[in-house]
Coordinates of C-alpha atoms in Angstrom, one line a residue:
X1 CA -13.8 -286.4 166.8
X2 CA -16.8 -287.3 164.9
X3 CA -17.3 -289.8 162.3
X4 CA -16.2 -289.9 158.6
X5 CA -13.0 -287.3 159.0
X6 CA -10.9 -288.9 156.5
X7 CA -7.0 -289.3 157.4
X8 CA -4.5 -287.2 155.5
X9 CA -3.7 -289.6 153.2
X10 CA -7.1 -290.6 152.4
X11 CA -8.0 -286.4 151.3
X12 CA -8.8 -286.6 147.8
X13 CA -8.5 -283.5 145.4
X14 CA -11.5 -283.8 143.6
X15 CA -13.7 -283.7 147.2
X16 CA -11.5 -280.7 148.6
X17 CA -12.2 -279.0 145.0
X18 CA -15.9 -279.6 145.2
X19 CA -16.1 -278.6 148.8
X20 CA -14.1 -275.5 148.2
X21 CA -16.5 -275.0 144.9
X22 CA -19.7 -273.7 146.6
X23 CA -19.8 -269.8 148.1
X24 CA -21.6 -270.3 151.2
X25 CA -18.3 -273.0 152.0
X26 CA -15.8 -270.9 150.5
X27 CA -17.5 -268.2 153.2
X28 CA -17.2 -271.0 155.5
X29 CA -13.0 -271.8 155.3
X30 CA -12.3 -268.0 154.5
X31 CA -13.8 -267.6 158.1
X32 CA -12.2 -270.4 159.5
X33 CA -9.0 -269.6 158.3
X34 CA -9.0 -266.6 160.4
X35 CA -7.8 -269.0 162.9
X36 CA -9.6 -271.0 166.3
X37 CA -12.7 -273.1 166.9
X38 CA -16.2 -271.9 165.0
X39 CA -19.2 -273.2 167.0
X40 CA -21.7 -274.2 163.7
X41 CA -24.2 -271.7 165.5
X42 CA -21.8 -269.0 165.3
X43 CA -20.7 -269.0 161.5
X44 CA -23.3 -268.0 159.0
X45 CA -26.6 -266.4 160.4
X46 CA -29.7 -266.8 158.3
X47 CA -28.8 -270.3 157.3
X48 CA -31.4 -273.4 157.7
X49 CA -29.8 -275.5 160.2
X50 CA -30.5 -278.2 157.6
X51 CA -28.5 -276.7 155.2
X52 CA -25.7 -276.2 157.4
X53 CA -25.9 -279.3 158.9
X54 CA -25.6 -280.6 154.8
X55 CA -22.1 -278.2 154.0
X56 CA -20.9 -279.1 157.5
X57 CA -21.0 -283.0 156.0
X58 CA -19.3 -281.9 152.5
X59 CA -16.5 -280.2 154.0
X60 CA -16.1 -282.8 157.2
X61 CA -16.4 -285.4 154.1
X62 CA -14.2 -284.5 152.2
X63 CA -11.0 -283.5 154.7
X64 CA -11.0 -279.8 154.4
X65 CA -12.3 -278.9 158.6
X66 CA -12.8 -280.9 161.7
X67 CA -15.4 -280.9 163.5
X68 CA -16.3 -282.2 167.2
X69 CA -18.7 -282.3 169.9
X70 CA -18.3 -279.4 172.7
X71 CA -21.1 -279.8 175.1
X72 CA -24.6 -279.4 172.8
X73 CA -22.9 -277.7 169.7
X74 CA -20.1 -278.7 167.4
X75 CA -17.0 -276.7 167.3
X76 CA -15.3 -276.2 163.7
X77 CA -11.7 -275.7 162.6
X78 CA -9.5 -275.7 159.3
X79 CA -7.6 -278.8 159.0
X80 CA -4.6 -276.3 157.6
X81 CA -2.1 -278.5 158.0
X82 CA -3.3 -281.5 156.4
X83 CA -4.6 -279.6 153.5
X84 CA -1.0 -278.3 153.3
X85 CA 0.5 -281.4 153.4
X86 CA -1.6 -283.3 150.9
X87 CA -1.9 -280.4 148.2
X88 CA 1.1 -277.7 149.3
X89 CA -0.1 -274.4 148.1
X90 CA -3.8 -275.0 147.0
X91 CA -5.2 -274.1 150.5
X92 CA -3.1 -270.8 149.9
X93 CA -4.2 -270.0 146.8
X94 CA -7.8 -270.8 147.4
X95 CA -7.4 -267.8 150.5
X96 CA -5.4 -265.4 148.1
X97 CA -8.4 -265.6 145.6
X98 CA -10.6 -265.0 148.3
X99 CA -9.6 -261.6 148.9
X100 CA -7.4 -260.4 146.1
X101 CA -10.3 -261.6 143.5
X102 CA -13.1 -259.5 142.6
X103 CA -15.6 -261.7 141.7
X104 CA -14.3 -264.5 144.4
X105 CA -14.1 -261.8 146.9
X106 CA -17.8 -260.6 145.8
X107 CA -19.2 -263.9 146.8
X108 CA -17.5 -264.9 150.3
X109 CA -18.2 -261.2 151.3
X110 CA -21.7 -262.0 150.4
X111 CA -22.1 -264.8 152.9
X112 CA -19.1 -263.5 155.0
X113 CA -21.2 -260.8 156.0
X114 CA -24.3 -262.5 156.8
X115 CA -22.2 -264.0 159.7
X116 CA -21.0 -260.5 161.2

């Protein structure tokens, strides 16, 4: 793994909470938590890699996905369980709003769609 993942115990609310708080990361862990491994290339076209690169960091940061080296690309997952541990029920929540919300719906579909 690469640097600066924290361990489960070390997650803090307030960092998930402001990771989850942005739409093109909400698109992000909607996606992810489809299931498997997301090569950063693969997620969200139209997307400076700078900025991806920067909401790659927030959400590695902050404990809510992995990420790690596969050959010249980084692969990204959900870090479901530890989320789950630490906060039972928010990660849950966070994917019901996602899709049974109209507005929070209305902007993951926005950036959700970019990636198709």
């Amino acid at each position: 793994m690469l640097e600066n993942h924290p361990q489960r115990d070390e997650i803090r609310l307030e960092n998930v909470l402001a990771a989850l708080g942005n739409p093109l990361r909400m698109s992000v862990v909607a996606i992810l938590a489809e299931g498997g491994e997301h090569t950063c290339g693969s997620l969200l076209k139209g997307v400076s890699k700078s900025t991806l690169t920067h909401h790659w960091r927030v959400l590695r940061d902050s404990g809510v996905i992995w990420q790690k080296p596969s050959g010249r690309e980084n692969l990204l997952s959900l870090r479901r369980d530890d989320l789950d541990a630490r906060f039972p029920g928010l990660l849950g929540a966070f994917l019901t709003a996602t899709t049974q919300d109209g507005l929070t719906r209305g902007t993951v579909n926005d950036f959700h769609n970019s990636a198709s």
